[in-house]
Coordinates of C-alpha atoms and ligand atoms in Angstrom, one line a residue:
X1 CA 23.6 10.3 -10.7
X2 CA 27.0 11.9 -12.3
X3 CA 27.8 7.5 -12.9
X4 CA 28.2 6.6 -16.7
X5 CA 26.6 3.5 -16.6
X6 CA 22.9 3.3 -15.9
X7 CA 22.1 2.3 -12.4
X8 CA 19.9 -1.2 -11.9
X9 CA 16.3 -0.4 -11.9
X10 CA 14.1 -1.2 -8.6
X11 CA 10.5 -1.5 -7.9
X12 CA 8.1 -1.7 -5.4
X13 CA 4.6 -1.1 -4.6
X14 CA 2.0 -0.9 -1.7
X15 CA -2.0 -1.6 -2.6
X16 CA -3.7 1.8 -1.2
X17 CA -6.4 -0.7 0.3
X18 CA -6.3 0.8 3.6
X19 CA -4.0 2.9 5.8
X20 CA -0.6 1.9 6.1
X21 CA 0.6 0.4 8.9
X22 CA 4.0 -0.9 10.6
X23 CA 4.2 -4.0 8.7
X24 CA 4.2 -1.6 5.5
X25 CA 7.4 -0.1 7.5
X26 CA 9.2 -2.9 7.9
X27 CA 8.9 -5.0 5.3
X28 CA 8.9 -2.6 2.4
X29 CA 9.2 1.7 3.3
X30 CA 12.4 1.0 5.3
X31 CA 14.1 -0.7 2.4
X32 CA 13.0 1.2 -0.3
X33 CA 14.5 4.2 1.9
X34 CA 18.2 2.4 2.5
X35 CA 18.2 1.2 -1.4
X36 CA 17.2 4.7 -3.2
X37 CA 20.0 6.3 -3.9
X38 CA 22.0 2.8 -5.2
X39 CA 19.0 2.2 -7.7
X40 CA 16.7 4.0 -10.5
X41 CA 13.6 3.4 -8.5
X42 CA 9.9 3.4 -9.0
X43 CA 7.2 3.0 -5.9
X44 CA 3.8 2.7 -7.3
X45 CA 0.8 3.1 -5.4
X46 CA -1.0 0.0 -7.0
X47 CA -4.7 0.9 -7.1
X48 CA -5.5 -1.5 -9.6
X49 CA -4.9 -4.5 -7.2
X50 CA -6.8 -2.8 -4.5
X51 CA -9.9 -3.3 -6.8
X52 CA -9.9 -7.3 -5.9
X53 CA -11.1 -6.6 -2.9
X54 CA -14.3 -4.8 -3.0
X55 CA -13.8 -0.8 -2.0
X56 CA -15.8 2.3 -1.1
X57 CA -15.1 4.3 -4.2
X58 CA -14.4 7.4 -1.8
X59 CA -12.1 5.5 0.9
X60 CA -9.8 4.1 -2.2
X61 CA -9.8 7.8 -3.7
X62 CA -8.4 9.0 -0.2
X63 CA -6.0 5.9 0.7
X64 CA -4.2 6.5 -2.9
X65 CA -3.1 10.1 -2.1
X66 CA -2.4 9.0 1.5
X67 CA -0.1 6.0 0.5
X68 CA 1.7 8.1 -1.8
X69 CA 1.8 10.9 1.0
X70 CA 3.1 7.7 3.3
X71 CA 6.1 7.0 0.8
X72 CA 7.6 10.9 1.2
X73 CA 6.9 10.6 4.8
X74 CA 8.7 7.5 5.2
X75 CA 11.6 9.6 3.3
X76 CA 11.0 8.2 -0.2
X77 CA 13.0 11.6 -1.9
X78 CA 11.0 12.2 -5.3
X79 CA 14.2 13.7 -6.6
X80 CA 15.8 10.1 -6.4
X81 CA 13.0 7.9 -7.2
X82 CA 9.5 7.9 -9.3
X83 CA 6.2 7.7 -7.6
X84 CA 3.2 7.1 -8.9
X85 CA -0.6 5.5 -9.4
X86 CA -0.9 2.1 -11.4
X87 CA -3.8 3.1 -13.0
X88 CA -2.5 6.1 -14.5
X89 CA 0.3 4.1 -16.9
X90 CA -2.3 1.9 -19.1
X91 CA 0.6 0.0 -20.2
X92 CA 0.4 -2.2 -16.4
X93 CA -2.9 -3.8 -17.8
X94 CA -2.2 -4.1 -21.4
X95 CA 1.0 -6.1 -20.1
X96 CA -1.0 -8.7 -17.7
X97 CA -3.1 -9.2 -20.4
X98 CA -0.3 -10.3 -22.8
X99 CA 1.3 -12.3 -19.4
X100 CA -2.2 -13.7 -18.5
X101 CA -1.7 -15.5 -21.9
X102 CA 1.6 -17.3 -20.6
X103 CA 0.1 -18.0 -16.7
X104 CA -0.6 -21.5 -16.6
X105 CA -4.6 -22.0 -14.8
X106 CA -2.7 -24.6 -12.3
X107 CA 0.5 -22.3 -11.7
X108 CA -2.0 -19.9 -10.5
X109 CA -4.0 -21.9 -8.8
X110 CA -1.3 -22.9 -6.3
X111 CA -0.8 -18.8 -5.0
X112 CA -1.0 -19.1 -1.6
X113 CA -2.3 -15.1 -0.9
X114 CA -5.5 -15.9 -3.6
X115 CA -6.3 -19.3 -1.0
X116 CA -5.9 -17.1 1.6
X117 CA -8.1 -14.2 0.3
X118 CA -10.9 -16.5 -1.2
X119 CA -11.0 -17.8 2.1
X120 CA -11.7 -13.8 3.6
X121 CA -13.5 -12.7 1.2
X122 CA -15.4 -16.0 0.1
X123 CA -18.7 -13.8 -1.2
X124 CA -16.0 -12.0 -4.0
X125 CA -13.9 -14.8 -5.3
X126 CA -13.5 -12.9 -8.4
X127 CA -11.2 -13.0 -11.7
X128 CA -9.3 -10.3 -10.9
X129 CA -8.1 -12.2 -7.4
X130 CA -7.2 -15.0 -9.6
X131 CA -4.8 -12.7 -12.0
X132 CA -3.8 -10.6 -9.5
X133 CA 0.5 -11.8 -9.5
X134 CA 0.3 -11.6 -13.0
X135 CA -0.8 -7.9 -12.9
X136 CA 2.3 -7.4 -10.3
X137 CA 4.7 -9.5 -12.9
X138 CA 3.2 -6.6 -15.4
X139 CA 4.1 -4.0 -12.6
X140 CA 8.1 -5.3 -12.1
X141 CA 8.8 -6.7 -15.7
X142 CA 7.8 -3.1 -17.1
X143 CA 10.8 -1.2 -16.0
X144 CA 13.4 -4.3 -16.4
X145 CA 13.5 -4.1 -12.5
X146 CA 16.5 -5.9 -10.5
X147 CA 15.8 -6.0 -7.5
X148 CA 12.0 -5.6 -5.4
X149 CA 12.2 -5.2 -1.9
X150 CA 9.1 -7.0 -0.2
X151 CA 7.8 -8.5 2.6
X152 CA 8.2 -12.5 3.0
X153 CA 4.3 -13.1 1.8
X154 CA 5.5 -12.2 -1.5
X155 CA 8.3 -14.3 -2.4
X156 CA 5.9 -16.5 -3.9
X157 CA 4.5 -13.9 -6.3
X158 CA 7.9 -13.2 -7.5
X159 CA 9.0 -16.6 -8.2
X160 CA 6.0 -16.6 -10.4
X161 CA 7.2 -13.3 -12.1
X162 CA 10.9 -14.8 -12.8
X163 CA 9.1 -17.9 -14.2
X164 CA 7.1 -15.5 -16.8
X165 CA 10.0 -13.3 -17.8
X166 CA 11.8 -16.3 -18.6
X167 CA 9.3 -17.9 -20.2
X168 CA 8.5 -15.0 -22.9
X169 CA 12.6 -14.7 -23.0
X170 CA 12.7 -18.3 -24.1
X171 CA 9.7 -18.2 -26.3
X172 CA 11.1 -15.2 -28.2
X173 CA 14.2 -13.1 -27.3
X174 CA 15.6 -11.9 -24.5
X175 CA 13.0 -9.3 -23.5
X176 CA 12.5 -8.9 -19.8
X177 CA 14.8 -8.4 -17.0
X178 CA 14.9 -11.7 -14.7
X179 CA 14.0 -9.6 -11.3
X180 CA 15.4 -10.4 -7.9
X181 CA 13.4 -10.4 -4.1
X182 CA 14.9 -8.2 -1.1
X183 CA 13.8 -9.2 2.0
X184 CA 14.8 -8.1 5.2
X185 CA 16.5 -10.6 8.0
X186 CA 13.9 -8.7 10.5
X187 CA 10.3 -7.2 10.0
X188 CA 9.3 -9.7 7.0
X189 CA 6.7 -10.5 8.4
X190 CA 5.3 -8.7 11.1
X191 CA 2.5 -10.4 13.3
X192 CA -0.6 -9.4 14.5
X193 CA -0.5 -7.7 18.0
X194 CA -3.8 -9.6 19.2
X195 CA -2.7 -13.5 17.2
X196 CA 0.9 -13.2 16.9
X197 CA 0.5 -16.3 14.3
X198 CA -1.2 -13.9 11.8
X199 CA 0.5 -11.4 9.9
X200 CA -0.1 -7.5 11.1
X201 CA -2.5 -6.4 8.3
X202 CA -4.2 -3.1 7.6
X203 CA -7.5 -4.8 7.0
X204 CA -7.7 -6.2 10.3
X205 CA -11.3 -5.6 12.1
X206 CA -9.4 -6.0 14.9
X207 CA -7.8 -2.3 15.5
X208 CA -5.8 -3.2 18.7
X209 CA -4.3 -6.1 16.4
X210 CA -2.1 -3.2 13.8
X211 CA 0.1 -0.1 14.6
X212 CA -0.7 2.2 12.1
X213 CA 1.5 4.8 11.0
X214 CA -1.5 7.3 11.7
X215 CA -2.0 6.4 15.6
X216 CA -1.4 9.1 17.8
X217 CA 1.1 8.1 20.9
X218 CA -1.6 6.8 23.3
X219 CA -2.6 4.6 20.7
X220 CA 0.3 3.4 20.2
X221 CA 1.3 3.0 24.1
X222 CA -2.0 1.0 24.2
X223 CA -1.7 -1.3 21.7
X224 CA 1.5 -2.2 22.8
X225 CA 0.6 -3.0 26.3
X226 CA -2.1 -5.4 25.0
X227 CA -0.4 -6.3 22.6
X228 CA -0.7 -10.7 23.3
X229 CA 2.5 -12.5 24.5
X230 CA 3.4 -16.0 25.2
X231 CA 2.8 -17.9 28.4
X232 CA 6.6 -17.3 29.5
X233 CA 8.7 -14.7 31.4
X234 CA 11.9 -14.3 30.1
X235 CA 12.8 -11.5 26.7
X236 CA 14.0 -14.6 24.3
X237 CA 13.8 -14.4 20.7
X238 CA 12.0 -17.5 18.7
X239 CA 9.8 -16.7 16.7
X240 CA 8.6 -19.9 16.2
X241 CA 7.9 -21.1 19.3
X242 CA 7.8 -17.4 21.1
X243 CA 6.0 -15.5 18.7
X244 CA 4.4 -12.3 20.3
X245 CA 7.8 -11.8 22.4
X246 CA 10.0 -12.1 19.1
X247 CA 7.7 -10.2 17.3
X248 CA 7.9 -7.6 19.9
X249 CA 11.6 -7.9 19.9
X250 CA 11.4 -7.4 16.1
X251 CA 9.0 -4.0 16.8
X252 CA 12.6 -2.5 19.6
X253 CA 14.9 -3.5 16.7
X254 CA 12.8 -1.2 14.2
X255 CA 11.6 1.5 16.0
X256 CA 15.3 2.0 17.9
X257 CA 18.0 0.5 15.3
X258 CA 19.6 -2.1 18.1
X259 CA 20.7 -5.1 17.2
X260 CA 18.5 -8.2 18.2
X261 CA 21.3 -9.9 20.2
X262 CA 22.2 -6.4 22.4
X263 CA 18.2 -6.1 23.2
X264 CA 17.9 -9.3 24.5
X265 CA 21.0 -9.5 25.9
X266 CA 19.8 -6.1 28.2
X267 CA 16.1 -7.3 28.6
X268 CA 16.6 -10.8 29.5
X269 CA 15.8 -10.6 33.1
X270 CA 13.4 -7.6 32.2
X271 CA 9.5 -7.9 33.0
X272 CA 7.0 -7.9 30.0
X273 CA 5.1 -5.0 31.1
X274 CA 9.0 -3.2 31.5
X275 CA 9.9 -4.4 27.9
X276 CA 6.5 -3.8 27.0
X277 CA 7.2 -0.1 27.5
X278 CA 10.5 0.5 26.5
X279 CA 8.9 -0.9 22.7
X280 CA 6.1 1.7 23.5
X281 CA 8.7 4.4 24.1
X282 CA 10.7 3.7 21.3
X283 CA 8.0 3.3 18.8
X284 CA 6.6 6.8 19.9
X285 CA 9.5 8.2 19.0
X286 CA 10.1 6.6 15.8
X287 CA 6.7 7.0 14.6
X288 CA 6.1 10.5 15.6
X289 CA 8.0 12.2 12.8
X290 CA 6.3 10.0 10.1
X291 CA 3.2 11.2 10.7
X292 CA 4.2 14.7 11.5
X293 CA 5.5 14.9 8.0
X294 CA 2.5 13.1 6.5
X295 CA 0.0 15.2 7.8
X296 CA 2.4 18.4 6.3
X297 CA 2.3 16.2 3.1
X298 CA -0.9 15.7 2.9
X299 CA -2.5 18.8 3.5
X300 CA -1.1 20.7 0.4
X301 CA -3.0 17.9 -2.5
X302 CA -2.0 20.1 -5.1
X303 CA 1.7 19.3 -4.8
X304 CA 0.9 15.8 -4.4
X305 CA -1.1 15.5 -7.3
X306 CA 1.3 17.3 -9.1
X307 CA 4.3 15.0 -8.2
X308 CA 2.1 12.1 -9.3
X309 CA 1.6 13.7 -12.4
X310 CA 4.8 14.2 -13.3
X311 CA 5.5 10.4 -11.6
X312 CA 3.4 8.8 -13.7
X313 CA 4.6 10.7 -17.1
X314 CA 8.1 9.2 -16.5
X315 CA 7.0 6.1 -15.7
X316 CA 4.7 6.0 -18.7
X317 CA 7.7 6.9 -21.3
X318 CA 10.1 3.8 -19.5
X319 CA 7.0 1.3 -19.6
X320 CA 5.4 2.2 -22.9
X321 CA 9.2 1.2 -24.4
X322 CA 8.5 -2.2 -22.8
X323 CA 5.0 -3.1 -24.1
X324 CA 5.9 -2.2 -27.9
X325 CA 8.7 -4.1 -27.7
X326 CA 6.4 -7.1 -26.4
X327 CA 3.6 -6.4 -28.6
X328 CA 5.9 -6.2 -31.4
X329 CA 7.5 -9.6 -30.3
X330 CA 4.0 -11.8 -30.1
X331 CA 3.0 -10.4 -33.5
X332 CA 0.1 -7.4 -32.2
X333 CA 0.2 -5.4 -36.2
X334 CA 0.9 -1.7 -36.1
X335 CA 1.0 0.7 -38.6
X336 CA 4.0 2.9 -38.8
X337 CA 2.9 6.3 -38.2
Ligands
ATP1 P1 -3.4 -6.4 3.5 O1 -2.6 -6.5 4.8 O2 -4.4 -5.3 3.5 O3 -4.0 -7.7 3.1 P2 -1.2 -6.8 1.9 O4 -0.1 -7.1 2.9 O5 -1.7 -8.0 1.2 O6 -2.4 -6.0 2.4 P3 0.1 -4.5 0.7 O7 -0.6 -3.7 1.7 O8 0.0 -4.1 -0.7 O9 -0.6 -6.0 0.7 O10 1.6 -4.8 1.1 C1 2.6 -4.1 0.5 C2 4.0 -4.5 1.0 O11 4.1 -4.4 2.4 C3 4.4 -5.9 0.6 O12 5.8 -5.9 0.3 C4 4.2 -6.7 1.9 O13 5.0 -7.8 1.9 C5 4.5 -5.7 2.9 N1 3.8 -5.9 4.2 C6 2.5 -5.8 4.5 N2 2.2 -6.2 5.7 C7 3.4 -6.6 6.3 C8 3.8 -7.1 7.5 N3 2.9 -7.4 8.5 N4 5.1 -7.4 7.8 C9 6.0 -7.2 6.8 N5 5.7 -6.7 5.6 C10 4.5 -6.4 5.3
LTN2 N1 1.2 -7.7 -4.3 C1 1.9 -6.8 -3.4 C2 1.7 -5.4 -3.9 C3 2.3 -5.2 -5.2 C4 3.7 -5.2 -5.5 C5 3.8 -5.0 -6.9 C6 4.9 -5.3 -4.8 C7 1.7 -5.0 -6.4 N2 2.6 -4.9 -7.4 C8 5.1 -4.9 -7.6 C9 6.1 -5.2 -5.4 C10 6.2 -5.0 -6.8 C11 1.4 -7.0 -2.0 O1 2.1 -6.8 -1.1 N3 0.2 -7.3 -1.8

């Protein structure tokens, strides 16, 4: 803080679609926790990209103040870093829409997560679904961000961001910070408890398939045991060709902190439904905490609201700076007042 020069901006944000789950853990809260003090950082609860998939009006009302409640719980410290709600900083759409006018149709065509989704949700293959990476380029290129720690299904999305800033930098003058991907060695990419080759997602219809962060223990203990493992015996990590025991091995390594190599080093000769329950143990006691703050968290609203409030009036004054700047630069007129 006390550092002369400014510190690197980072950004990162979590669609509150749904309730947050492990994979939210691993891939992005655990990082955004290590990096926060080494960075100016903004987590944005990004209810705008929510809306591409169609939502009860209530359930998205109650999953934004629970993600941002899920942040703090995860030990996101608002002293250190900005949190706040897409849709309460205009500037996020008035920047896609500028971006949306440097996208190539074929460029985002070829987004693997819109296939994906118009495959899941083939009755709403809607616009938005289409623009949706440009509305996250919007999100990161805002706050000339460095660095955005996400899981591995997003590299993609940030390739096509780092294509658009440097497009518009070309096109006109250097404008927008080139931004950088973190992701993690381990937990990029969780899977699926019940089809280890899909990724652990919160909209799963399949509960048994996702730990979320709101299970109690029994849950928890539950899903683990039936959780689906490969036809094998021994505790070996592959995760190609072993893929619910790795991804198990993945779950120890979060929930206790041990290196991959010492757990299967001590489990080798281990039985699954042994290892199965030392993950269940150490998951309990990883997970309990979280939610023991969130539900402290989220019972007072009023502070929450008013920390997003306050989030989302310093996020405004950094992002407004942005969108002049670009509006001034494709040739938008604007009186001087
Ligand atoms: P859904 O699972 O509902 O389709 P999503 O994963 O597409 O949601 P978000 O919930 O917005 O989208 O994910 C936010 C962040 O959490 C991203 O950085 C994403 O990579 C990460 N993440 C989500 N699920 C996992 C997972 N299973 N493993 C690792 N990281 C994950
Ligand atoms: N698309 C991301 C969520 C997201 C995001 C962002 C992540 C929207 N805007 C900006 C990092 C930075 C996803 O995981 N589905």
């Amino acid at each position: 803080m006390n550092d002369a020069s400014p510190r690197k901006v980072l950004f990162s944000g979590i669609q509150p679609s749904g309730m947050l789950t492990l994979g939210h853990i691993a891939g992005a809260l655990r990082n955004w926790v290590a990096l926060q003090h080494q960075y100016e950082c903004y987590f944005c609860v990004v209810d705008l990209h929510a809306l591409t998939v169609r939502q009860v009006p209530a359930n998205l009302r109650r999953w934004t103040l629970d993600c941002a409640a899920m942040y703090l719980a995860a030990g996101i410290e608002p002293a250190h870093a900005t949190i706040f709600v897409q849709s309460h900083v205009p500037a996020h759409a008035e920047l896609a829409w500028v971006l949306s006018t440097f996208t190539g149709f074929g460029e985002a065509s070829r987004m693997t997560q819109f296939k994906e989704k118009s495959v899941q949700h083939a009755d709403n293959v809607n616009v938005g679904l289409f623009a949706y990476p440009i509305l996250m380029a919007a999100d990161i290129l805002l706050y000339q961000t460095e660095l955005v720690p996400v899981g591995e299904d997003q590299k993609q999305h940030l390739e096509l961001t780092r294509d658009l800033a440097q497009r518009f930098n070309n096109a006109y003058s250097p404008t927008f910070t080139v931004p950088e991907p973190y992701i993690p060695t381990y937990g990029a990419r969780l899977m699926s408890l019940q089809d280890p080759r899909k990724k652990m997602s919160k909209s799963d219809p399949n509960h048994n398939a996702t730990i979320f962060l709101v299970d109690d223990n029994d849950a928890i203990r539950r899903k683990i045991q039936r959780a689906v493992t490969d036809s094998g015996t021994t505790i070996t990590y592959d995760p190609e060709h072993r893929p619910g025991i790795s991804n198990l091995i993945e779950i120890y390594h979060l929930a206790s902190g041990e290196p991959i190599e010492a757990i299967v080093e001590r489990f080798r000769d281990a039985s699954y439904a042994a290892f199965k329950a030392a993950v269940a143990d150490a998951l309990v006691a990883y997970l309990e905490p979280v939610r023991t703050r969130f539900q402290q968290i989220r019972s007072d609203e009023g502070s929450l609201a008013q920390l997003l409030v306050e989030g989302a009036r310093r996020a405004a004054r950094v992002a407004e700076r942005t969108l002049r700047n670009v509006y001034r630069k494709v040739g938008l007129w604007r009186p001087q007042y």
